[in-house]
Tab-separated table of C-alpha atoms in Angstrom:
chain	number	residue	atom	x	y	z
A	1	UNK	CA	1.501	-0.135	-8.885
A	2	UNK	CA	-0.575	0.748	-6.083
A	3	UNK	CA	1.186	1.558	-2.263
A	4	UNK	CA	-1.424	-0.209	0.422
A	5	UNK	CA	-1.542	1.303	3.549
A	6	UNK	CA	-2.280	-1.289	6.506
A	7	UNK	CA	-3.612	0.732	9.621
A	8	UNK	CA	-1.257	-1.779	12.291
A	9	UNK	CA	-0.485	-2.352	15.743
A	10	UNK	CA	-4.192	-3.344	16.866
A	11	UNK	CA	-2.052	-5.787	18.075
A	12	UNK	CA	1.303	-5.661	16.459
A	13	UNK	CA	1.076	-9.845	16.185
A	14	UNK	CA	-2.525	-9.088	14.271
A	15	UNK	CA	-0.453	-6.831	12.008
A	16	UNK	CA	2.960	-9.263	11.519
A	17	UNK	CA	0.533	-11.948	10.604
A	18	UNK	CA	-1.581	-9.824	8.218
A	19	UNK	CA	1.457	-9.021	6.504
A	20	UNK	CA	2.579	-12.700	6.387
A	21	UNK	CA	-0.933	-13.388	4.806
A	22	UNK	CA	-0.290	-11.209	2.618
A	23	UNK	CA	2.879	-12.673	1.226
A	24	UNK	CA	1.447	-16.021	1.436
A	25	UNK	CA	-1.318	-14.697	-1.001
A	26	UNK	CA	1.045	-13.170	-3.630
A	27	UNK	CA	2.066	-15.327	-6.855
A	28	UNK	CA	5.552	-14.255	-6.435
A	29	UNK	CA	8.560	-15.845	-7.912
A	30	UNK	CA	11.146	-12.845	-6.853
A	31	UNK	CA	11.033	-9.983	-4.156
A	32	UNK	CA	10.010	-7.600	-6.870
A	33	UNK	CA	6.871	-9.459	-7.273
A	34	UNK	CA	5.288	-8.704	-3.722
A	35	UNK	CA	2.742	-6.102	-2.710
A	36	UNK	CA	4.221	-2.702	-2.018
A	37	UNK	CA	2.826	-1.682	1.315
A	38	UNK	CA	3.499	0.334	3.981
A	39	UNK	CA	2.735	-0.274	7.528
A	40	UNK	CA	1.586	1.931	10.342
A	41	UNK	CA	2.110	0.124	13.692
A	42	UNK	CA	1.576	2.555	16.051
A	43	UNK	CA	0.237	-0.070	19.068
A	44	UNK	CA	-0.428	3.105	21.459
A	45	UNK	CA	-4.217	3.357	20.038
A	46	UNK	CA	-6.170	3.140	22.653
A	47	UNK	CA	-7.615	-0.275	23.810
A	48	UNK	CA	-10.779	-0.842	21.196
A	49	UNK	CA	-12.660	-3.401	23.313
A	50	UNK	CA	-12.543	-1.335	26.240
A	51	UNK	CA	-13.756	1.896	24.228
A	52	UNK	CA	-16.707	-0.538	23.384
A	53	UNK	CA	-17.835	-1.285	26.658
A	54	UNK	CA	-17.358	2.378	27.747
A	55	UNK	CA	-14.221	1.518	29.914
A	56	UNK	CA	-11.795	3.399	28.185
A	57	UNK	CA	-10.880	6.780	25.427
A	58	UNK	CA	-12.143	5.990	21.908
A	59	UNK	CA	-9.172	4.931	19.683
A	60	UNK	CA	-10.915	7.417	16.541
A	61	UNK	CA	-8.493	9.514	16.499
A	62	UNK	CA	-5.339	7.807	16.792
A	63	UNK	CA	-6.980	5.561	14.372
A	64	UNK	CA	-7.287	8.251	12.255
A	65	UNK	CA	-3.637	10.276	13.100
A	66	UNK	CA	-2.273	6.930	11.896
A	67	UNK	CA	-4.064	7.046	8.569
A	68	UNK	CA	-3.048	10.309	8.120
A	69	UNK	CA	0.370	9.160	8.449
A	70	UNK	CA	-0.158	6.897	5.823
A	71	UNK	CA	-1.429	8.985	3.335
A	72	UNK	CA	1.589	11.381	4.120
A	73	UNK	CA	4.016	8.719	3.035
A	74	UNK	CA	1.943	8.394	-0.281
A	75	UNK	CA	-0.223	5.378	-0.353
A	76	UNK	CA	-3.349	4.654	-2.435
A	77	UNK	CA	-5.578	2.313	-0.414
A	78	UNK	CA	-6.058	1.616	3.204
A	79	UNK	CA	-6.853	-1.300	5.186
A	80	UNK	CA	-6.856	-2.510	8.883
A	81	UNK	CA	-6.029	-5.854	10.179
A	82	UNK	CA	-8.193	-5.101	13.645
A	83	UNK	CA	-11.777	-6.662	13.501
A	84	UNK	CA	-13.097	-4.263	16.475
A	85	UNK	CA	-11.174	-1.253	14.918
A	86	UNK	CA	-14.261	-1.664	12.300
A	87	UNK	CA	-16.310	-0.542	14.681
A	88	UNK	CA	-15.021	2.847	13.849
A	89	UNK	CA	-14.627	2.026	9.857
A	90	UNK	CA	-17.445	4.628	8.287
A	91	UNK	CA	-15.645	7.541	10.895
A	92	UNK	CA	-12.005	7.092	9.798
A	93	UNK	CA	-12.893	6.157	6.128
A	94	UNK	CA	-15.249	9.767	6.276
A	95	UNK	CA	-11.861	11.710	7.661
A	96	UNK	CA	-8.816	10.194	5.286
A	97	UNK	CA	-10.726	10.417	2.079
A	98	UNK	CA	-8.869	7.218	0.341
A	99	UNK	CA	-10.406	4.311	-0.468
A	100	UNK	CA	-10.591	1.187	2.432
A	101	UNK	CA	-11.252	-2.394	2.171
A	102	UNK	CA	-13.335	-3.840	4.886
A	103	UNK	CA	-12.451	-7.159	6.676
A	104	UNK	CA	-15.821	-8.402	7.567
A	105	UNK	CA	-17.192	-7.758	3.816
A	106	UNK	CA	-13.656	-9.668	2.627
A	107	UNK	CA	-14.946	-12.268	5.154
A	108	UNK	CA	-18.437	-12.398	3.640
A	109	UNK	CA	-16.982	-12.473	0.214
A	110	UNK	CA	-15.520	-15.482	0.874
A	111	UNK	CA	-18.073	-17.755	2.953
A	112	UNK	CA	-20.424	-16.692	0.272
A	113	UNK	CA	-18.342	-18.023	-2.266
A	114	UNK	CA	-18.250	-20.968	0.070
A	115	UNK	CA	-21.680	-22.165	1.418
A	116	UNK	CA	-24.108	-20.332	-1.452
A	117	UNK	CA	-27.419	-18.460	-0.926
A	118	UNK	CA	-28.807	-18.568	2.615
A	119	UNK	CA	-26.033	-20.178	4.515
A	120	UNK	CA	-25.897	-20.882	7.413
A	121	UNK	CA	-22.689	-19.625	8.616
A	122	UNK	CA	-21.499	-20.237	12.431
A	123	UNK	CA	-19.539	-16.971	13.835
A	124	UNK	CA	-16.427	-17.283	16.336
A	125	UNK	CA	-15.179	-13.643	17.793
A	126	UNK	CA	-14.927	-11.758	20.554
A	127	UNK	CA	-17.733	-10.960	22.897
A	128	UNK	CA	-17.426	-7.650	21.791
A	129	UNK	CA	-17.297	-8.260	17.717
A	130	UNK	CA	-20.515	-9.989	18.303
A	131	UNK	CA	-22.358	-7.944	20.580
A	132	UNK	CA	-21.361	-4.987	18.320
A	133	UNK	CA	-22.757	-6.838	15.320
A	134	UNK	CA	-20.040	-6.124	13.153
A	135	UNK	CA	-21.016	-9.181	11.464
A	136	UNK	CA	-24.433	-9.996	11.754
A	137	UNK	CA	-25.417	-6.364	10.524
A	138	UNK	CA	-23.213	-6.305	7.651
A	139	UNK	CA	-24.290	-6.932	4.383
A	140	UNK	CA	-22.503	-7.066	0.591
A	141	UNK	CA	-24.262	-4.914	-1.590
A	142	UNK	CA	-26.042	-7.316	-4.390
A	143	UNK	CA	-25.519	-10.912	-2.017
A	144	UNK	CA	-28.262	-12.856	-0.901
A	145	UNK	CA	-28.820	-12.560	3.066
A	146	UNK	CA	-27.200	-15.367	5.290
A	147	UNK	CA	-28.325	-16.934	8.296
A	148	UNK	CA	-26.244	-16.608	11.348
A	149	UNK	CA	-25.020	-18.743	13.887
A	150	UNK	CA	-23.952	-18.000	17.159
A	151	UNK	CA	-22.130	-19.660	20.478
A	152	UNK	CA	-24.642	-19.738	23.488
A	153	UNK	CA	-23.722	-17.198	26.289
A	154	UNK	CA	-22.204	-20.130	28.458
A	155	UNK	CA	-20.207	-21.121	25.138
A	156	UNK	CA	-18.749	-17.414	24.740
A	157	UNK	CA	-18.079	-17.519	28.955
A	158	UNK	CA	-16.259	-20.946	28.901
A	159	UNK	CA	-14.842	-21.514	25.607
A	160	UNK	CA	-14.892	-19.101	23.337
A	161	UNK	CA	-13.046	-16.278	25.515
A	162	UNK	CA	-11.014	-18.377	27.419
A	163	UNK	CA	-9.877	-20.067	24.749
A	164	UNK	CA	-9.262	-16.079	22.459
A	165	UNK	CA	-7.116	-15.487	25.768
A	166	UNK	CA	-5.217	-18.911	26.248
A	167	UNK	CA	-3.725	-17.807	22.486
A	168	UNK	CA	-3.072	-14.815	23.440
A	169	UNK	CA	-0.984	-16.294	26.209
A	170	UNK	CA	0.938	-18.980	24.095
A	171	UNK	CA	-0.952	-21.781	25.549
A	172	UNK	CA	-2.066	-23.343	22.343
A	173	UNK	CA	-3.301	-26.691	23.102
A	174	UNK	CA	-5.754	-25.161	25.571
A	175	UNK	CA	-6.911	-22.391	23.010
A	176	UNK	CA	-7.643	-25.208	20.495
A	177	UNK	CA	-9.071	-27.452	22.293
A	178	UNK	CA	-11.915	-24.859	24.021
A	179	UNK	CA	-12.392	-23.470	20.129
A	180	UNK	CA	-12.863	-26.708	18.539
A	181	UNK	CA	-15.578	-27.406	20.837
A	182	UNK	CA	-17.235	-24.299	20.351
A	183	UNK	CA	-16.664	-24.483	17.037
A	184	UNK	CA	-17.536	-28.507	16.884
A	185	UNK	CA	-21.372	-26.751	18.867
A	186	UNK	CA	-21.906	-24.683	15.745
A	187	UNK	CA	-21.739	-27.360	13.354
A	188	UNK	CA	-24.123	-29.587	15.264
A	189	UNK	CA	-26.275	-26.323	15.246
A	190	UNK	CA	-25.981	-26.568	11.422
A	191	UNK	CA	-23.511	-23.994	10.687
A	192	UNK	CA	-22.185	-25.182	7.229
A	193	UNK	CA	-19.279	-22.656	6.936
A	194	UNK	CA	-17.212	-20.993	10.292
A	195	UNK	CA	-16.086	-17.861	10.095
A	196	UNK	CA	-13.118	-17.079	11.986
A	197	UNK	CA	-13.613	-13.113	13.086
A	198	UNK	CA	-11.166	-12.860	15.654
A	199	UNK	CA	-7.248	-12.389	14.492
A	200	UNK	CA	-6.154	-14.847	17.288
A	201	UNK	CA	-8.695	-17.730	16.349
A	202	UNK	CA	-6.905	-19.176	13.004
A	203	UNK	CA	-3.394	-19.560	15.040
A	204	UNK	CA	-4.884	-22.634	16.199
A	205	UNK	CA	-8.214	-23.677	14.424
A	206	UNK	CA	-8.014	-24.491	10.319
A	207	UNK	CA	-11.106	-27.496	9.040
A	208	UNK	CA	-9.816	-30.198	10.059
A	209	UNK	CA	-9.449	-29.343	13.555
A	210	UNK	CA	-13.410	-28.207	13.695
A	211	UNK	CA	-15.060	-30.559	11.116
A	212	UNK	CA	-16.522	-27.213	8.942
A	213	UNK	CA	-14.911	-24.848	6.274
A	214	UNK	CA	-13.706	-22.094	7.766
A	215	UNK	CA	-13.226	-18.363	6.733
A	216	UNK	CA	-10.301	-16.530	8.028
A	217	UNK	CA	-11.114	-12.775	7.988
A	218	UNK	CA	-7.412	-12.013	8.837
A	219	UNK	CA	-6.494	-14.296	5.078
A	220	UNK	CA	-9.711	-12.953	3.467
A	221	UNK	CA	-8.926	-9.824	3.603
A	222	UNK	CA	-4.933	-10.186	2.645
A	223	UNK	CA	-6.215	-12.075	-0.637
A	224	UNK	CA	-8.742	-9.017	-1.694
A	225	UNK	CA	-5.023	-6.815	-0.779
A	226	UNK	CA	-3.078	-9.230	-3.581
A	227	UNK	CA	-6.017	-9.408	-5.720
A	228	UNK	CA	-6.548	-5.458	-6.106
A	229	UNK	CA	-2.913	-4.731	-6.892
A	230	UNK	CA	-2.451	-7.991	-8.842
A	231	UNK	CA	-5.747	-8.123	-11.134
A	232	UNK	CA	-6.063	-11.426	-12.500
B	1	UNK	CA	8.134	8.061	22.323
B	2	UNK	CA	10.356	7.948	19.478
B	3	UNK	CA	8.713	5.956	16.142
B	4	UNK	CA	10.959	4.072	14.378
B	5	UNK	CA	11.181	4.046	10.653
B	6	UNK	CA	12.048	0.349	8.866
B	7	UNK	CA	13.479	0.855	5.172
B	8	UNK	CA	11.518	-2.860	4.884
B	9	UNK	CA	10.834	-5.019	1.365
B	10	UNK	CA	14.620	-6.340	1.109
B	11	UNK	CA	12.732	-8.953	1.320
B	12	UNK	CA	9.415	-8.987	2.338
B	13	UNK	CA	9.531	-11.882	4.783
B	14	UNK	CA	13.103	-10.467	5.998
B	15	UNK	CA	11.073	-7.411	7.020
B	16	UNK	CA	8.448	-9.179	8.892
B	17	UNK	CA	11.144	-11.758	10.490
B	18	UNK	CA	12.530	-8.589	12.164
B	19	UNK	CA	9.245	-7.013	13.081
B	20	UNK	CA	8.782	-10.200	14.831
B	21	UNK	CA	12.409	-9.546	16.775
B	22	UNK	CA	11.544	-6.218	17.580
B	23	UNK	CA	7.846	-7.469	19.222
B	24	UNK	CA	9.784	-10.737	21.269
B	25	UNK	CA	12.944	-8.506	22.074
B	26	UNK	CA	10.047	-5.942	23.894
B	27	UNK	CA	9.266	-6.271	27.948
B	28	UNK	CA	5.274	-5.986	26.609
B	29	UNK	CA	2.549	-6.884	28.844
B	30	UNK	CA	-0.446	-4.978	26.553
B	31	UNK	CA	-0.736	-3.778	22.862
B	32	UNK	CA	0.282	-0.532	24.365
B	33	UNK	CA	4.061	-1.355	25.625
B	34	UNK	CA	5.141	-2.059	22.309
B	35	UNK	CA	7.670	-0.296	19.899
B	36	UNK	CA	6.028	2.138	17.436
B	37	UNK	CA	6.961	1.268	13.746
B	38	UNK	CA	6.335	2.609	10.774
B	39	UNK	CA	7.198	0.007	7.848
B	40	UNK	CA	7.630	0.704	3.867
B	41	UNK	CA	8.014	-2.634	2.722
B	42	UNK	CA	8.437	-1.647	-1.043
B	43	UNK	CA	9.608	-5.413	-2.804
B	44	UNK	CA	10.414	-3.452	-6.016
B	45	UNK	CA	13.734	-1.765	-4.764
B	46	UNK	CA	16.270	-3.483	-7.373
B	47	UNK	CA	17.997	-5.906	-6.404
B	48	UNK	CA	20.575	-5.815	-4.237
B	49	UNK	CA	23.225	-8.806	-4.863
B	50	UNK	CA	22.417	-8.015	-8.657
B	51	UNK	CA	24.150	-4.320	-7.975
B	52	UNK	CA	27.077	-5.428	-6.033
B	53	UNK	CA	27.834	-7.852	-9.368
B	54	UNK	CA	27.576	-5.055	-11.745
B	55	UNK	CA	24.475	-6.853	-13.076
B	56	UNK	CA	21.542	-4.485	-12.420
B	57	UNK	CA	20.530	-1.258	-11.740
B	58	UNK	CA	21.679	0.419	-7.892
B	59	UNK	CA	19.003	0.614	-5.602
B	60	UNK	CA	20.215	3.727	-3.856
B	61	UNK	CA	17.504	5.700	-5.709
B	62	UNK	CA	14.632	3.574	-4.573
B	63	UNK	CA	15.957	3.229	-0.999
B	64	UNK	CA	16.063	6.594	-0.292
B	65	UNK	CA	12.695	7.678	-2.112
B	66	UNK	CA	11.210	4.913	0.511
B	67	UNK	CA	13.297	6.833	3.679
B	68	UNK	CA	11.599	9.808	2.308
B	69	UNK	CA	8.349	8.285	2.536
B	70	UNK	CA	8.994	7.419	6.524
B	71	UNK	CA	10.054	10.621	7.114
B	72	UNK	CA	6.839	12.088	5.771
B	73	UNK	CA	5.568	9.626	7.902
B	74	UNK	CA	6.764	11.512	11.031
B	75	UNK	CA	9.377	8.412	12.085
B	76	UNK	CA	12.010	9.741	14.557
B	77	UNK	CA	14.671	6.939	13.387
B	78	UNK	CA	15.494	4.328	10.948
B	79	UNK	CA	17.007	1.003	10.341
B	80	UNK	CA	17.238	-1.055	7.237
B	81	UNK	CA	16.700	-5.249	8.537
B	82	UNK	CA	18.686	-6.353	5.475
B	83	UNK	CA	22.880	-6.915	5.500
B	84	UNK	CA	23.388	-5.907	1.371
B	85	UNK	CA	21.518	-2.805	1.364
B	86	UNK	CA	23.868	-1.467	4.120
B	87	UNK	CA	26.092	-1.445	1.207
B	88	UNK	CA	24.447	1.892	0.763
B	89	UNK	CA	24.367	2.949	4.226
B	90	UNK	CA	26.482	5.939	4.337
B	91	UNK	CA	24.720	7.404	0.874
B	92	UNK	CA	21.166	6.508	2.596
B	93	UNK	CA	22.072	8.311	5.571
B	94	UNK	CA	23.528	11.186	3.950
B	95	UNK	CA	20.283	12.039	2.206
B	96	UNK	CA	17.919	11.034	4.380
B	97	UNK	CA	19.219	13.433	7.304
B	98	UNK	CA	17.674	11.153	10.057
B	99	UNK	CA	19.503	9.383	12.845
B	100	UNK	CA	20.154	5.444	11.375
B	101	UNK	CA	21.110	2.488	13.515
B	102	UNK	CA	23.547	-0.003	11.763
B	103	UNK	CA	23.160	-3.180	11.644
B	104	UNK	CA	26.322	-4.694	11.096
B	105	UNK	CA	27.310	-2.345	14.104
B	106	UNK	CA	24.722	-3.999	16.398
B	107	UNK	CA	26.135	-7.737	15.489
B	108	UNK	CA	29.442	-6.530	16.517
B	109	UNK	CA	28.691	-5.362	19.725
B	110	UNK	CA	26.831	-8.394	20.450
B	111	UNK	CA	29.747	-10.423	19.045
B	112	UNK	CA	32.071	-8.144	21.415
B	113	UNK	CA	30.067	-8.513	24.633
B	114	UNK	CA	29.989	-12.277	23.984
B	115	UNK	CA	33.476	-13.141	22.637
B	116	UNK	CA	35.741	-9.964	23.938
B	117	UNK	CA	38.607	-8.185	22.477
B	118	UNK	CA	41.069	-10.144	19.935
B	119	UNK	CA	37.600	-12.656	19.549
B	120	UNK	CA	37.983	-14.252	16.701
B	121	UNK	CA	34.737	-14.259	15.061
B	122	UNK	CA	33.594	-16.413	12.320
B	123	UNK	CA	31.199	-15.133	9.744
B	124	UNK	CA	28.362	-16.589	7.326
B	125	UNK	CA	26.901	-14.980	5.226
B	126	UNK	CA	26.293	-14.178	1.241
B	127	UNK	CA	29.207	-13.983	-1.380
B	128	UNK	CA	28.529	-10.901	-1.775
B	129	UNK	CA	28.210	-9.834	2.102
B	130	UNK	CA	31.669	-11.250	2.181
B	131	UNK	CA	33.148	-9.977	-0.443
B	132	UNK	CA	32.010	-6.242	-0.234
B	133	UNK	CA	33.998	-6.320	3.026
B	134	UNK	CA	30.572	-4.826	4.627
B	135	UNK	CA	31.209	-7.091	7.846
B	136	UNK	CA	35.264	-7.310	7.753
B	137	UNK	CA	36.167	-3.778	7.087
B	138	UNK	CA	33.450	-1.879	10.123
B	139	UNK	CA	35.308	-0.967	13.464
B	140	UNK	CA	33.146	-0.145	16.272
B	141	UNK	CA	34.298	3.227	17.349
B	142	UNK	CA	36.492	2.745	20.536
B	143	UNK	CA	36.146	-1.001	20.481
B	144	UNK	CA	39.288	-3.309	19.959
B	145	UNK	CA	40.055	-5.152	16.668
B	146	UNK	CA	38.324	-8.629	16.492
B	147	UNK	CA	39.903	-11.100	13.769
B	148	UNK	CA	37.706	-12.879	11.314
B	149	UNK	CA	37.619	-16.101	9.722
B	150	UNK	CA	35.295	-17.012	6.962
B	151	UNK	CA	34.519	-19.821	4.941
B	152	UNK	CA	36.797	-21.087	2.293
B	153	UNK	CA	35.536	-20.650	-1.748
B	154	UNK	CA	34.845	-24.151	-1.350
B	155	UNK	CA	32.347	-23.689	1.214
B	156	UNK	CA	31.336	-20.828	-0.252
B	157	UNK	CA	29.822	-22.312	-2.805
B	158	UNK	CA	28.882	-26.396	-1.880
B	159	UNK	CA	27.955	-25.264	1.382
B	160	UNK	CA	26.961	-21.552	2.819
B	161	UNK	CA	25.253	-20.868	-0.970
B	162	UNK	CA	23.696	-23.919	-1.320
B	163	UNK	CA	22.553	-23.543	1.987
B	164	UNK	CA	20.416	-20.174	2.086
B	165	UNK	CA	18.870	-21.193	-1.035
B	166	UNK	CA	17.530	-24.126	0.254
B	167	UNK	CA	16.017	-22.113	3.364
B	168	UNK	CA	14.886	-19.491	0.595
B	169	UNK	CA	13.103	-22.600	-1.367
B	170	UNK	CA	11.360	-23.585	1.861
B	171	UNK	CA	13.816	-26.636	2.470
B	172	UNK	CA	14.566	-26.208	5.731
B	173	UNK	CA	15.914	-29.650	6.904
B	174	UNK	CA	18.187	-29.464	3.628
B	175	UNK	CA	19.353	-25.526	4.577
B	176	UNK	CA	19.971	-26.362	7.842
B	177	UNK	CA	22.453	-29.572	7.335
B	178	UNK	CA	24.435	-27.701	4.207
B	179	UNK	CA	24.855	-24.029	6.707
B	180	UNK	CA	25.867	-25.976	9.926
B	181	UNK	CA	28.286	-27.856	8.088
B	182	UNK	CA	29.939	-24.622	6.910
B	183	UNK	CA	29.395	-23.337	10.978
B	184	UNK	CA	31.166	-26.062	12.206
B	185	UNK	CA	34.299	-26.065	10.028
B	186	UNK	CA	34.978	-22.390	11.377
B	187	UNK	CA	34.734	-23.729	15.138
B	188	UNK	CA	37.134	-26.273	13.986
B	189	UNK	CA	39.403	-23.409	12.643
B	190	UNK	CA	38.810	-21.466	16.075
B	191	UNK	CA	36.097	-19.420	15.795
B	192	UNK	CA	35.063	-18.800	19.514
B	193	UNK	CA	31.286	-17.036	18.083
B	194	UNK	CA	29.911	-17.179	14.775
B	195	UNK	CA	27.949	-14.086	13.792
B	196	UNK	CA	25.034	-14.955	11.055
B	197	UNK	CA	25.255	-11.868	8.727
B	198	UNK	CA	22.370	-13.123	6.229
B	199	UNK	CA	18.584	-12.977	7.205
B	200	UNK	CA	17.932	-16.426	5.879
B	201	UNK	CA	20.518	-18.028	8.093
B	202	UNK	CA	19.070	-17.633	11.418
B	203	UNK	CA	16.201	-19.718	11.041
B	204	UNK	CA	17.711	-22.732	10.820
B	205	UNK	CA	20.736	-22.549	12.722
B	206	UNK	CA	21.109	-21.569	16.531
B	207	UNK	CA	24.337	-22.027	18.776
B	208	UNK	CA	22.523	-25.818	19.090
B	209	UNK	CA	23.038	-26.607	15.331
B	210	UNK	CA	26.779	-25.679	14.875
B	211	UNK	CA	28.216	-26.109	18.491
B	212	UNK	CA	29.179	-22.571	19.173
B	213	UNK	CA	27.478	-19.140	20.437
B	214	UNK	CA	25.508	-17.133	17.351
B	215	UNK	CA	24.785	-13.773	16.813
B	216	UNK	CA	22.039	-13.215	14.719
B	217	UNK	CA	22.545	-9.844	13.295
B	218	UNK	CA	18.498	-9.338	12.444
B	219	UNK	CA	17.758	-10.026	16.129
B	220	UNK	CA	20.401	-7.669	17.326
B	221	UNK	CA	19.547	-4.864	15.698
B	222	UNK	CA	15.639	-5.514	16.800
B	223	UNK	CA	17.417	-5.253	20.686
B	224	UNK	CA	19.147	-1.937	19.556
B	225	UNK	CA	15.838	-1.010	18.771
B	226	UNK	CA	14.176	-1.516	21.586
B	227	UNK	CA	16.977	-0.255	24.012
B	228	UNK	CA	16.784	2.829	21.864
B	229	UNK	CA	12.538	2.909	22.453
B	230	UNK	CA	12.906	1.609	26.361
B	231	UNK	CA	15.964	3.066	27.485
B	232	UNK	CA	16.757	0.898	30.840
């Protein structure tokens, strides 16, 4: 059975809840049933968003120091629970040499499976996911192109962001509330599917809560993990 | 900065309960403050309680080949989040050749700092936890004797086993009624603090639930831990 190797600590929480995802996803009826994996939290990469906006050292290669770790202890596939660490995917796949999955295409996967040819899908992330356009540039080789939808500048400024950080800071209610409506602005925008590409948005935002389907990258990409080492 | 090494997958959600103790136990303000960890959560280790009955194969093989994988990880340290498999401590240790923090050691000298010398400590945890003497026969070095009381055979088995089934089936409400029955009986028979020596048990029952301080032994080895990683 395969070893996966989970490229952590981009934020240790992101990682715990990856893992949890993980275990969530597995048909398991005894603890000999769940994915092997081994985990790399090593939270002193440097700051990712900050390396995007030129503020800060480029994470590379303590991205890639922690692969190598990984491959040292012997595992056969890698993946990383960090949406802006795939900023940096093509570098640190090019330097371990072992096959990665990628969130955003597990993401993809899944809203395509979702809302069909041509959706319309509504995008909630960071400031910097989107203006990186780890998302809206992607594209799964042999799928139809999709339309994207995004908040307005003033949405990212007063509810998106301060609603990423209000999680971050335990203060639930207040996250949810400034996501739904950003979220709730997407679907009058006619996003038919939301895709969740931030690893502190699902905490408090699931379908009911914004009126739309939603895609959790974070659970996307722990089913393709369980899928892989459990073929169907 | 030292990176510690968790011998993880005994279970899989045991493993991420005390990642989560390690992260709340740590004075973090950023992604960067926090503990490094590497984690081989490896499910298929044979089961533990199954050993201890004569009923399966020993794990001690598996175990170890998963400390060898840490340490060609590059981990400074390691620690083993689950109370059966410290059944093999001394073997583990022995052939790993890395420094090893034990966890039954760390709930005693919470139990100690709480209750004092002569404390008379009452204990829950499996059958087999119990009956391998794993709790009842460690001595802290230099610390004074501490007298245990456990629950009868009785209890054993309407009550305590009953009891972390339930919270392993995901009945909580159920779990929580059947364990805090067993706590209380012990405070009746004068246990001053009752140290939870089974990862299950701690998440349903806090000093609240059965009318006396806890020690959860999980969330004291997480502090060890991080005293060992931020030395005060």
């Amino acid at each position: 059975m395969d070893v996966v190797g989970v490229l952590g600590g981009m934020g240790p929480l992101a990682t715990i809840d990856f893992m949890r995802k993980v275990l969530d996803a597995t048909p398991a009826t005894r603890d000999q049933d769940h994915v092997p994996m081994i985990v790399c939290s090593l939270p002193q990469i440097p700051d990712r968003t900050a390396a995007f906006r030129g503020a800060g050292d480029s994470p590379l290669d303590a991205i890639v120091a922690c692969g190598q770790r990984l491959t040292q202890a012997g595992v056969d596939v890698i993946v990383m629970p960090c949406n802006t660490a795939h900023l940096w995917f093509d570098e640190v796949q090019a330097q371990l040499r072992l096959p990665m999955l990628h969130l955003v295409d597990a993401a993809l996967h899944e809203a395509l499976a979702l809302a069909g040819a041509n959706a319309r899908l509504g995008l909630l992330a960071t400031d910097a996911t989107i203006a990186s356009g780890l998302y809206i540039n992607r594209r799964l080789a042999g799928s139809p192109p999709v339309q994207w939808l995004l908040p307005t500048a003033g949405e990212m400024l007063e509810q998106v962001m301060p609603g990423i950080e209000a999680v971050k800071a335990g203060r639930l209610d207040v996250g949810q509330a400034l996501l739904a409506e950003a979220a709730r602005a997407l679907g009058r925008r006619g996003a038919e599917v939301l895709v969740l590409g931030c690893t502190e948005i699902p905490l408090v935002l699931d379908a009911t809560a914004c009126g739309l389907p939603v895609v959790d990258a974070t659970a996307a990409l722990a089913r393709q993990v369980v899928t892989r080492i459990h073929p169907r």
